[in-house]
Amino acid sequence: MTCKMKMDVEGETATIRLAGELDGRSAPQLNDLVTQAVGRQVDKLVLLLDELTYMSSAGVRCLLFAHQKLPRGSEITLVGTTPEVAETIRLTGFDRSIVMQ
Amino acid sequence: MTILEPIDAYPTQRISGFPVRAGRSLPFGATVVPGGVNFSVYSNHATAVTLVLYREGEPEPMAELPFPESFRVGSVHAMTVFGLDVEGLEYGYRVDGPNLPWEGHRFDPSVVLSDPYARMLTGHGPYRNRSRVALDDFDWEDDRPPRLAHEDLVIYELHVRGFTRHPSSGVAAPGTYAGLVEKIPYLKELGVNCVELMPVFEFDETDNVFTGVNYWGYSPIGFFAPKASYAATGRSHMQVDEFKHLVKEMHRAGIEVLLDVVFNHTAEGDERGPTISFKGLDNATYYMLTPEGYYYNFSGTGNTLNCNHPVVRGFVLDCLRYWAAECHVDGFRFDLAAVLGRGPGGELLHNPPLLESLAYDPVLRDRKLIAEAWDAAGLYQVGSFPHYSRWSEWNGRYRDTVRRFVKGDLGVTGELATRMVGSPDMYSRRGTAATVNFVTSHDGFTLRDLVSYDHKHNEANGEGNRDGDDGNHSWNCGAEGDTDDPAVLATRARQQRNALLLLLASRGVPMLLAGDELGRTQRGNNNAYCHDNPLTWLDWGLLEENADLFRFTRRAVAFRRAHPVLRGGSPASVHWHGVRAWQPDWSAHSRVLAAMFDGGGGDCVYVAANAHWEPHALELPEAPRGQRWHLFADTGAAPPVDAFEPGEEPPLANQAQLVAGPRSVVILVTR
């Protein structure tokens, strides 16, 4: 199972739609997109996760990567997080400066 | 700037279909390296070692990779395997060698062994002991250890699961590290500034021949691996993150985290026990063996780790450095630490290399080291533990003296005085940080049971009530166990407060047992290691039921925090009194003791303890520096005036005399 990713940048907001499984194999791909977004001076990152079936520990670490790459005070929003993934993110403290919807 | 790929990040050959190259000998364990994972394992007597790889949860291995002879350096076998998906990977080692028990060797290549350096174990199900690779990046932000002075600690000993497992805890993930995070506000309110977690290393909770339950966890399997079943996120293999998050949040609240660690034995038992890790890796190195190859049993559990062997010593050091440096843990309490001073044949060493190494270790320099200074073979080193001016001790003598005094035993008043000022008979050169004072701990009665039972009631443990200590120095106050006799209940309430007040007004580091501030009971069981049920779980309903006791304890902790004179100073800054001021009664029939802690700096506290069943009028010394006596606590008074908020203590009407009621402790302070 692979992970499909597509990024749109509008103004200062980057939106990345993910489908499939975000794990150790696909995480570097997401980190690359985040790096590209940072290069385009965004200060908002929105991850659309409703088509994501699985997010591994390595996937969760992408959030930390994004948090550290984006300028201070940037907002990271997760849309469509499943309750289990939201819970995992919260209980392990990876939810710093992340809004889950 | 482009970072050059390291030139050795490529495979040189294939083994069992996997691209590999000779690995790096150090560090031991499984380490993520560019493009792969480096596996390194020690065995001095093995003739062949095989790395066994599994896909997560699969019964059969996906591959077995024998280490070529050229991948061995000395007794270390190391191999880098490329292209592994570490998140879906479980691994272990198959080790061949002589099976000659009389020579100490018990190699068994039919068993896949757990990596003693594994950062995670699967932790549940039929493959619970398989090793896993952990991702170690974590957002520590600006985490700083509180670095509290040792003598300023108030330690709170708790069981991670038992603390929030009860439905009444109201946390989102009961019985977990995350559940404990939710209770940090409670700990802050109580005022403790240090938690001591009962074992969190991976252990087998079914390891018990009598009941099939091992709840306490003094039976380690994975020394580098936080217990997965204590993590709400254990199923997604994020227990390391959840544990680190707990430490980070504790630090944010100004609370230090100590781990109760077990290096005296392992879960492998004796020759009848299972082969899980060390036994199959290098039995003769890791365990203390008799000349005939049997296991020495100084731990009472079947085997004894050969912890002063240089390699095993290295293992213990690596382990503690990992918890301190990578997990930001603030210190350790060593279970049955007297074992750590024994040599390979069990002999007592004069200068035990392990204890010395830990005392002088650069990484552990600022970490607390606390010894349970005895073992199961009768070695009792309280006051004589090899301390290198670094080690503190669980003061078992403090526990017994306070218990005996409070229940009214004769002939202990003089010793109580010594214990209250930091046991200078044992620790005069080392200051009050050397003694950890306690009246109760996980091992024995809870405080409420100590005043409710004359005898232990351990029938449910399945050992015919033969297990557990018989020397409890407990008194039931007139009825064994449950009662509705108001006089008995009143005495018990007072006795619990007496013990708490003496503990929190003694020099040395006080340790409270979690739940004692709420009147937690184990129904007279003083060895509840095998119960994972409401008997051992903290019932948070007690917070409402025993709000008075909680408030009293909270105020006593706050009072200690407000008065440095109770936490340190020379024994000469304590002045003794009795029924007459300046005239302590050290005779064998005395049950009254009064201490005035006065370092001359404006901080002055007077503690009167009357263990007699009659009231006694005590002549008060004049309050120094023209100040007046105010009443902080009187266990003979009815709540809520059994203790006051620090700073709100009312002045005593009679400055010359104090009546200490039957079996009560009174504390005054000058203002």
XYZ file of C-alpha atoms in Angstrom, chain B residues 105 121 553 555 617 651:
6
model
C 26.696 -22.779 29.621
C 9.583 -5.196 23.103
C -1.380 15.636 54.324
C -0.852 20.996 54.676
C 0.963 18.700 79.800
C -1.278 31.953 68.118
